[in-house]
PDB file of C-alpha atoms in Angstrom:
ATOM      1  CA  UNK Z  12     -31.440  40.601  19.632  1.00 40.00           C
ATOM      2  CA  UNK Z  13     -33.845  41.583  16.877  1.00 40.00           C
ATOM      3  CA  UNK Z  14     -32.647  42.879  13.533  1.00 39.00           C
ATOM      4  CA  UNK Z  15     -32.459  46.645  13.417  1.00 43.00           C
ATOM      5  CA  UNK Z  16     -31.675  46.987  17.115  1.00 59.00           C
ATOM      6  CA  UNK Z  17     -27.915  46.762  16.779  1.00 70.00           C
ATOM      7  CA  UNK Z  18     -25.775  48.572  19.261  1.00 89.00           C
ATOM      8  CA  UNK Z  19     -22.934  50.695  18.027  1.00 94.00           C
ATOM      9  CA  UNK Z  20     -19.682  52.002  19.478  1.00 95.00           C
ATOM     10  CA  UNK Z  21     -17.372  54.610  18.015  1.00 96.00           C
ATOM     11  CA  UNK Z  22     -13.655  54.048  18.542  1.00 97.00           C
ATOM     12  CA  UNK Z  23     -11.611  57.231  18.653  1.00 97.00           C
ATOM     13  CA  UNK Z  24      -8.043  57.935  19.661  1.00 96.00           C
ATOM     14  CA  UNK Z  25      -5.822  60.536  21.222  1.00 95.00           C
ATOM     15  CA  UNK Z  26      -4.021  60.763  17.876  1.00 91.00           C
ATOM     16  CA  UNK Z  27      -3.329  58.755  14.777  1.00 90.00           C
ATOM     17  CA  UNK Z  28      -1.254  55.607  15.160  1.00 90.00           C
ATOM     18  CA  UNK Z  29      -2.394  54.819  18.707  1.00 93.00           C
ATOM     19  CA  UNK Z  30      -4.044  51.470  17.995  1.00 92.00           C
ATOM     20  CA  UNK Z  31      -7.669  52.214  17.117  1.00 95.00           C
ATOM     21  CA  UNK Z  32      -7.831  49.383  14.592  1.00 94.00           C
ATOM     22  CA  UNK Z  33      -6.191  46.958  17.006  1.00 93.00           C
ATOM     23  CA  UNK Z  34      -8.736  47.883  19.685  1.00 93.00           C
ATOM     24  CA  UNK Z  35     -11.656  47.752  17.262  1.00 94.00           C
ATOM     25  CA  UNK Z  36     -10.651  44.302  16.019  1.00 93.00           C
ATOM     26  CA  UNK Z  37     -10.223  43.044  19.579  1.00 91.00           C
ATOM     27  CA  UNK Z  38     -13.694  44.326  20.477  1.00 93.00           C
ATOM     28  CA  UNK Z  39     -15.180  42.668  17.407  1.00 94.00           C
ATOM     29  CA  UNK Z  40     -13.654  39.333  18.391  1.00 92.00           C
ATOM     30  CA  UNK Z  41     -14.769  39.746  21.986  1.00 90.00           C
ATOM     31  CA  UNK Z  42     -18.371  40.443  21.027  1.00 92.00           C
ATOM     32  CA  UNK Z  43     -18.341  37.608  18.492  1.00 92.00           C
ATOM     33  CA  UNK Z  44     -17.080  35.277  21.233  1.00 89.00           C
ATOM     34  CA  UNK Z  45     -20.230  36.192  23.179  1.00 90.00           C
ATOM     35  CA  UNK Z  46     -22.317  34.887  20.293  1.00 93.00           C
ATOM     36  CA  UNK Z  47     -23.194  38.301  18.855  1.00 94.00           C
ATOM     37  CA  UNK Z  48     -23.169  39.213  15.184  1.00 96.00           C
ATOM     38  CA  UNK Z  49     -20.390  41.797  14.998  1.00 96.00           C
ATOM     39  CA  UNK Z  50     -19.405  44.041  12.093  1.00 97.00           C
ATOM     40  CA  UNK Z  51     -16.577  46.551  11.916  1.00 97.00           C
ATOM     41  CA  UNK Z  52     -16.809  49.827  10.029  1.00 97.00           C
ATOM     42  CA  UNK Z  53     -14.189  52.389   9.071  1.00 97.00           C
ATOM     43  CA  UNK Z  54     -16.240  54.918   7.139  1.00 97.00           C
ATOM     44  CA  UNK Z  55     -13.254  57.075   6.174  1.00 97.00           C
ATOM     45  CA  UNK Z  56      -9.784  55.828   5.321  1.00 96.00           C
ATOM     46  CA  UNK Z  57      -6.793  57.705   3.953  1.00 94.00           C
ATOM     47  CA  UNK Z  58      -3.891  55.594   2.777  1.00 93.00           C
ATOM     48  CA  UNK Z  59      -4.806  52.800   0.381  1.00 92.00           C
ATOM     49  CA  UNK Z  60      -3.463  50.626  -2.409  1.00 92.00           C
ATOM     50  CA  UNK Z  61      -5.048  50.133  -5.796  1.00 90.00           C
ATOM     51  CA  UNK Z  62      -6.386  46.717  -6.737  1.00 87.00           C
ATOM     52  CA  UNK Z  63      -7.599  47.176 -10.272  1.00 83.00           C
ATOM     53  CA  UNK Z  64     -10.175  49.945 -10.146  1.00 82.00           C
ATOM     54  CA  UNK Z  65     -10.639  49.552  -6.388  1.00 87.00           C
ATOM     55  CA  UNK Z  66      -8.855  51.169  -3.463  1.00 92.00           C
ATOM     56  CA  UNK Z  67      -8.243  49.000  -0.406  1.00 92.00           C
ATOM     57  CA  UNK Z  68      -7.140  50.197   3.004  1.00 93.00           C
ATOM     58  CA  UNK Z  69      -5.290  47.792   5.297  1.00 94.00           C
ATOM     59  CA  UNK Z  70      -7.268  48.783   8.416  1.00 94.00           C
ATOM     60  CA  UNK Z  71     -10.548  48.232   6.584  1.00 96.00           C
ATOM     61  CA  UNK Z  72      -9.462  44.731   5.585  1.00 95.00           C
ATOM     62  CA  UNK Z  73      -8.492  43.941   9.173  1.00 94.00           C
ATOM     63  CA  UNK Z  74     -11.883  45.064  10.441  1.00 96.00           C
ATOM     64  CA  UNK Z  75     -13.690  42.995   7.825  1.00 95.00           C
ATOM     65  CA  UNK Z  76     -11.675  39.927   8.849  1.00 94.00           C
ATOM     66  CA  UNK Z  77     -12.240  40.460  12.583  1.00 94.00           C
ATOM     67  CA  UNK Z  78     -16.040  40.554  12.359  1.00 94.00           C
ATOM     68  CA  UNK Z  79     -18.199  37.467  11.950  1.00 96.00           C
ATOM     69  CA  UNK Z  80     -20.709  38.869   9.445  1.00 95.00           C
ATOM     70  CA  UNK Z  81     -19.944  39.318   5.760  1.00 93.00           C
ATOM     71  CA  UNK Z  82     -20.468  42.901   4.653  1.00 93.00           C
ATOM     72  CA  UNK Z  83     -19.673  44.750   1.466  1.00 92.00           C
ATOM     73  CA  UNK Z  84     -16.481  46.781   1.406  1.00 92.00           C
ATOM     74  CA  UNK Z  85     -18.428  49.840   0.246  1.00 93.00           C
ATOM     75  CA  UNK Z  86     -20.623  49.713   3.345  1.00 95.00           C
ATOM     76  CA  UNK Z  87     -17.712  49.153   5.697  1.00 97.00           C
ATOM     77  CA  UNK Z  88     -15.648  51.907   4.054  1.00 97.00           C
ATOM     78  CA  UNK Z  89     -17.661  54.694   2.438  1.00 97.00           C
ATOM     79  CA  UNK Z  90     -14.783  57.044   1.624  1.00 97.00           C
ATOM     80  CA  UNK Z  91     -11.331  55.745   0.725  1.00 96.00           C
ATOM     81  CA  UNK Z  92      -8.394  57.816  -0.484  1.00 95.00           C
ATOM     82  CA  UNK Z  93      -5.030  56.737  -1.794  1.00 93.00           C
ATOM     83  CA  UNK Z  94      -2.842  59.361  -0.110  1.00 92.00           C
ATOM     84  CA  UNK Z  95      -1.999  58.789   3.593  1.00 93.00           C
ATOM     85  CA  UNK Z  96      -2.765  62.374   4.580  1.00 95.00           C
ATOM     86  CA  UNK Z  97      -5.449  64.238   6.516  1.00 94.00           C
ATOM     87  CA  UNK Z  98      -8.729  62.912   5.121  1.00 95.00           C
ATOM     88  CA  UNK Z  99     -10.340  66.252   4.287  1.00 95.00           C
ATOM     89  CA  UNK Z 100      -7.229  67.224   2.327  1.00 96.00           C
ATOM     90  CA  UNK Z 101      -7.155  63.838   0.585  1.00 95.00           C
ATOM     91  CA  UNK Z 102     -10.834  64.277  -0.280  1.00 96.00           C
ATOM     92  CA  UNK Z 103     -10.246  67.753  -1.700  1.00 95.00           C
ATOM     93  CA  UNK Z 104      -7.376  66.485  -3.822  1.00 94.00           C
ATOM     94  CA  UNK Z 105      -9.635  63.718  -5.112  1.00 93.00           C
ATOM     95  CA  UNK Z 106     -12.443  66.165  -5.890  1.00 95.00           C
ATOM     96  CA  UNK Z 107     -14.716  64.637  -3.273  1.00 95.00           C
ATOM     97  CA  UNK Z 108     -16.699  66.323  -0.519  1.00 95.00           C
ATOM     98  CA  UNK Z 109     -17.283  63.939   2.348  1.00 97.00           C
ATOM     99  CA  UNK Z 110     -20.756  64.103   3.891  1.00 97.00           C
ATOM    100  CA  UNK Z 111     -22.279  62.460   6.949  1.00 97.00           C
ATOM    101  CA  UNK Z 112     -25.512  61.278   5.295  1.00 97.00           C
ATOM    102  CA  UNK Z 113     -23.903  58.504   3.177  1.00 97.00           C
ATOM    103  CA  UNK Z 114     -21.970  57.318   6.220  1.00 97.00           C
ATOM    104  CA  UNK Z 115     -25.119  57.183   8.315  1.00 97.00           C
ATOM    105  CA  UNK Z 116     -26.913  55.262   5.544  1.00 97.00           C
ATOM    106  CA  UNK Z 117     -24.077  52.707   5.414  1.00 97.00           C
ATOM    107  CA  UNK Z 118     -24.091  52.421   9.205  1.00 97.00           C
ATOM    108  CA  UNK Z 119     -27.840  51.733   9.239  1.00 96.00           C
ATOM    109  CA  UNK Z 120     -27.342  49.085   6.547  1.00 95.00           C
ATOM    110  CA  UNK Z 121     -24.691  47.343   8.619  1.00 97.00           C
ATOM    111  CA  UNK Z 122     -26.777  47.671  11.786  1.00 95.00           C
ATOM    112  CA  UNK Z 123     -29.619  45.824  10.079  1.00 94.00           C
ATOM    113  CA  UNK Z 124     -27.279  42.848   9.620  1.00 94.00           C
ATOM    114  CA  UNK Z 125     -25.657  42.753  13.040  1.00 96.00           C
ATOM    115  CA  UNK Z 126     -26.073  42.920  16.792  1.00 95.00           C
ATOM    116  CA  UNK Z 127     -23.206  45.364  17.209  1.00 95.00           C
ATOM    117  CA  UNK Z 128     -21.303  47.660  14.857  1.00 97.00           C
ATOM    118  CA  UNK Z 129     -17.856  48.890  15.869  1.00 97.00           C
ATOM    119  CA  UNK Z 130     -17.156  52.155  14.032  1.00 98.00           C
ATOM    120  CA  UNK Z 131     -13.531  53.218  13.871  1.00 97.00           C
ATOM    121  CA  UNK Z 132     -12.992  56.932  13.478  1.00 95.00           C
ATOM    122  CA  UNK Z 133     -10.168  58.480  11.494  1.00 93.00           C
ATOM    123  CA  UNK Z 134      -7.277  60.067  13.396  1.00 89.00           C
ATOM    124  CA  UNK Z 135      -8.415  61.804  16.573  1.00 93.00           C
ATOM    125  CA  UNK Z 136     -11.830  62.958  17.739  1.00 95.00           C
ATOM    126  CA  UNK Z 137     -11.705  66.392  16.096  1.00 95.00           C
ATOM    127  CA  UNK Z 138     -10.115  65.492  12.767  1.00 95.00           C
ATOM    128  CA  UNK Z 139     -11.845  67.570  10.050  1.00 95.00           C
ATOM    129  CA  UNK Z 140     -14.023  65.739   7.536  1.00 96.00           C
ATOM    130  CA  UNK Z 141     -15.062  68.705   5.411  1.00 94.00           C
ATOM    131  CA  UNK Z 142     -15.100  72.499   5.693  1.00 93.00           C
ATOM    132  CA  UNK Z 143     -17.332  72.513   8.779  1.00 95.00           C
ATOM    133  CA  UNK Z 144     -17.678  68.982  10.232  1.00 96.00           C
ATOM    134  CA  UNK Z 145     -15.353  66.588  12.011  1.00 95.00           C
ATOM    135  CA  UNK Z 146     -15.377  63.167  13.649  1.00 94.00           C
ATOM    136  CA  UNK Z 147     -17.242  64.508  16.673  1.00 95.00           C
ATOM    137  CA  UNK Z 148     -20.117  65.451  14.351  1.00 96.00           C
ATOM    138  CA  UNK Z 149     -20.153  61.907  12.988  1.00 95.00           C
ATOM    139  CA  UNK Z 150     -20.372  60.453  16.510  1.00 94.00           C
ATOM    140  CA  UNK Z 151     -23.199  62.853  17.338  1.00 95.00           C
ATOM    141  CA  UNK Z 152     -25.032  62.069  14.102  1.00 95.00           C
ATOM    142  CA  UNK Z 153     -24.897  58.336  14.775  1.00 94.00           C
ATOM    143  CA  UNK Z 154     -25.615  58.907  18.500  1.00 92.00           C
ATOM    144  CA  UNK Z 155     -22.923  56.448  19.487  1.00 93.00           C
ATOM    145  CA  UNK Z 156     -21.145  55.982  22.794  1.00 94.00           C
ATOM    146  CA  UNK Z 157     -17.397  56.435  22.452  1.00 96.00           C
ATOM    147  CA  UNK Z 158     -14.424  54.310  23.455  1.00 96.00           C
ATOM    148  CA  UNK Z 159     -11.171  56.268  23.609  1.00 97.00           C
ATOM    149  CA  UNK Z 160      -7.868  54.598  22.772  1.00 97.00           C
ATOM    150  CA  UNK Z 161      -4.997  56.323  24.568  1.00 97.00           C
ATOM    151  CA  UNK Z 162      -1.576  55.799  23.055  1.00 93.00           C
ATOM    152  CA  UNK Z 163       0.589  55.581  26.168  1.00 95.00           C
ATOM    153  CA  UNK Z 164       3.545  57.803  25.418  1.00 94.00           C
ATOM    154  CA  UNK Z 165       4.900  61.141  26.567  1.00 94.00           C
ATOM    155  CA  UNK Z 166       2.177  63.778  26.151  1.00 93.00           C
ATOM    156  CA  UNK Z 167      -0.732  61.331  26.353  1.00 95.00           C
ATOM    157  CA  UNK Z 168      -2.178  62.833  29.540  1.00 96.00           C
ATOM    158  CA  UNK Z 169      -2.986  66.138  27.911  1.00 96.00           C
ATOM    159  CA  UNK Z 170      -4.267  64.521  24.724  1.00 96.00           C
ATOM    160  CA  UNK Z 171      -6.461  62.048  26.613  1.00 97.00           C
ATOM    161  CA  UNK Z 172      -7.985  64.599  28.978  1.00 97.00           C
ATOM    162  CA  UNK Z 173      -8.663  67.102  26.193  1.00 97.00           C
ATOM    163  CA  UNK Z 174     -10.317  64.380  24.128  1.00 97.00           C
ATOM    164  CA  UNK Z 175     -12.455  63.280  27.063  1.00 97.00           C
ATOM    165  CA  UNK Z 176     -13.543  66.915  27.512  1.00 97.00           C
ATOM    166  CA  UNK Z 177     -14.390  67.199  23.816  1.00 96.00           C
ATOM    167  CA  UNK Z 178     -16.533  64.059  23.985  1.00 97.00           C
ATOM    168  CA  UNK Z 179     -18.379  65.413  27.007  1.00 95.00           C
ATOM    169  CA  UNK Z 180     -18.818  68.806  25.317  1.00 95.00           C
ATOM    170  CA  UNK Z 181     -20.686  67.072  22.475  1.00 95.00           C
ATOM    171  CA  UNK Z 182     -22.945  65.472  25.098  1.00 95.00           C
ATOM    172  CA  UNK Z 183     -21.782  62.036  24.063  1.00 95.00           C
ATOM    173  CA  UNK Z 184     -21.140  59.204  26.487  1.00 94.00           C
ATOM    174  CA  UNK Z 185     -17.561  58.113  26.981  1.00 96.00           C
ATOM    175  CA  UNK Z 186     -18.236  54.428  27.581  1.00 94.00           C
ATOM    176  CA  UNK Z 187     -14.666  53.515  28.389  1.00 95.00           C
ATOM    177  CA  UNK Z 188     -11.030  54.002  27.522  1.00 96.00           C
ATOM    178  CA  UNK Z 189      -8.165  51.742  26.574  1.00 95.00           C
ATOM    179  CA  UNK Z 190      -4.539  52.239  27.573  1.00 94.00           C
ATOM    180  CA  UNK Z 191      -2.409  50.981  24.677  1.00 93.00           C
ATOM    181  CA  UNK Z 192       1.264  50.824  25.618  1.00 92.00           C
ATOM    182  CA  UNK Z 193       2.755  51.810  22.274  1.00 90.00           C
ATOM    183  CA  UNK Z 194       6.055  53.084  23.708  1.00 92.00           C
ATOM    184  CA  UNK Z 195       7.981  50.342  25.546  1.00 91.00           C
ATOM    185  CA  UNK Z 196      10.411  52.929  26.915  1.00 91.00           C
ATOM    186  CA  UNK Z 197       7.817  55.280  28.388  1.00 92.00           C
ATOM    187  CA  UNK Z 198       8.899  56.326  31.852  1.00 92.00           C
ATOM    188  CA  UNK Z 199       6.421  56.035  34.723  1.00 94.00           C
ATOM    189  CA  UNK Z 200       3.819  54.335  32.532  1.00 91.00           C
ATOM    190  CA  UNK Z 201       2.003  52.948  35.563  1.00 94.00           C
ATOM    191  CA  UNK Z 202       1.729  56.380  37.166  1.00 96.00           C
ATOM    192  CA  UNK Z 203       0.370  57.802  33.910  1.00 95.00           C
ATOM    193  CA  UNK Z 204      -2.346  55.141  33.748  1.00 96.00           C
ATOM    194  CA  UNK Z 205      -3.209  55.826  37.390  1.00 97.00           C
ATOM    195  CA  UNK Z 206      -3.468  59.555  36.689  1.00 97.00           C
ATOM    196  CA  UNK Z 207      -5.847  58.958  33.784  1.00 97.00           C
ATOM    197  CA  UNK Z 208      -7.942  56.563  35.865  1.00 97.00           C
ATOM    198  CA  UNK Z 209      -8.293  59.253  38.517  1.00 97.00           C
ATOM    199  CA  UNK Z 210      -9.311  61.969  36.071  1.00 97.00           C
ATOM    200  CA  UNK Z 211     -11.464  60.155  33.507  1.00 97.00           C
ATOM    201  CA  UNK Z 212     -14.862  59.159  34.885  1.00 94.00           C
ATOM    202  CA  UNK Z 213     -15.315  56.316  32.404  1.00 95.00           C
ATOM    203  CA  UNK Z 214     -13.741  52.946  33.197  1.00 93.00           C
ATOM    204  CA  UNK Z 215     -10.510  51.669  31.722  1.00 94.00           C
ATOM    205  CA  UNK Z 216     -11.777  48.615  29.837  1.00 92.00           C
ATOM    206  CA  UNK Z 217      -8.359  47.330  28.755  1.00 90.00           C
ATOM    207  CA  UNK Z 218      -4.630  47.744  29.041  1.00 89.00           C
ATOM    208  CA  UNK Z 219      -2.888  46.487  25.947  1.00 88.00           C
ATOM    209  CA  UNK Z 220       0.765  45.559  26.505  1.00 87.00           C
ATOM    210  CA  UNK Z 221       3.415  46.665  24.038  1.00 86.00           C
ATOM    211  CA  UNK Z 222       3.605  44.419  20.978  1.00 80.00           C
ATOM    212  CA  UNK Z 223       6.200  44.774  18.255  1.00 76.00           C
ATOM    213  CA  UNK Z 224       3.790  43.125  15.828  1.00 73.00           C
ATOM    214  CA  UNK Z 225       0.354  44.029  17.242  1.00 65.00           C
ATOM    215  CA  UNK Z 226      -2.264  41.287  16.953  1.00 66.00           C
ATOM    216  CA  UNK Z 227      -5.997  41.631  17.730  1.00 60.00           C
ATOM    217  CA  UNK Z 228      -6.063  38.359  19.680  1.00 63.00           C
ATOM    218  CA  UNK Z 229      -6.081  40.294  22.959  1.00 60.00           C
ATOM    219  CA  UNK Z 230      -9.673  39.720  23.975  1.00 54.00           C
ATOM    220  CA  UNK Z 231      -8.552  38.415  27.365  1.00 51.00           C
ATOM    221  CA  UNK Z 232      -7.499  41.918  28.413  1.00 60.00           C
ATOM    222  CA  UNK Z 233     -10.837  43.510  27.532  1.00 65.00           C
ATOM    223  CA  UNK Z 234     -13.630  44.174  30.012  1.00 72.00           C
ATOM    224  CA  UNK Z 235     -16.677  44.514  27.767  1.00 71.00           C
ATOM    225  CA  UNK Z 236     -19.503  43.737  30.195  1.00 68.00           C
ATOM    226  CA  UNK Z 237     -20.249  47.408  30.845  1.00 66.00           C
ATOM    227  CA  UNK Z 238     -20.253  48.142  27.135  1.00 73.00           C
ATOM    228  CA  UNK Z 239     -22.785  45.400  26.512  1.00 56.00           C
ATOM    229  CA  UNK Z 240     -25.058  46.562  29.288  1.00 55.00           C
ATOM    230  CA  UNK Z 241     -24.985  50.291  28.589  1.00 51.00           C
ATOM    231  CA  UNK Z 242     -24.374  50.764  24.868  1.00 47.00           C
TER     232      UNK Z 242
END
């Protein structure tokens, strides 16, 4: 694949804490195993620790480790805030206005170095980024297909179907969805997955079993062939 023709995928979720980073890291490893140059990107992160004058977010570090191409932290993570709160509020507290143009510039920089860039969104698909834009605007700006991570727990059906509708409303392609079993005690989990499979047109590309200490070495459960062909 020639430089500058990298594919990209945006990872979004039904909520925060549903396993977007886990899924993104697994996808990075899966694409790398196919011999592709893979880079992860989390353009916005809220919740970080200070290392000298630098803020570092744990999810960002996991994405950098999961890819097989070295990339600068500033390109992988354009906006980083210390407080683990809604990003637009964290930005306002820090005196920063997040904008899509710097994120797009960083994405293009990473795309010039890779065959595929996995972009992890922040929170859910409609999380505000500034006074008028949200994650859906970022996906539209980058023109990326979307993979939806569904945190399998009570209430996930409504969240998943509303998110799928929102993706379609932005005229973006839902390339696939992932069922991440985050609640080991969820009743009728199988029936819930079946219901989603019946109502979401995109394929379920993975079912991630419950893990008390989630690890991204789950590439065996991913079905990425369709993503490679269509993204």
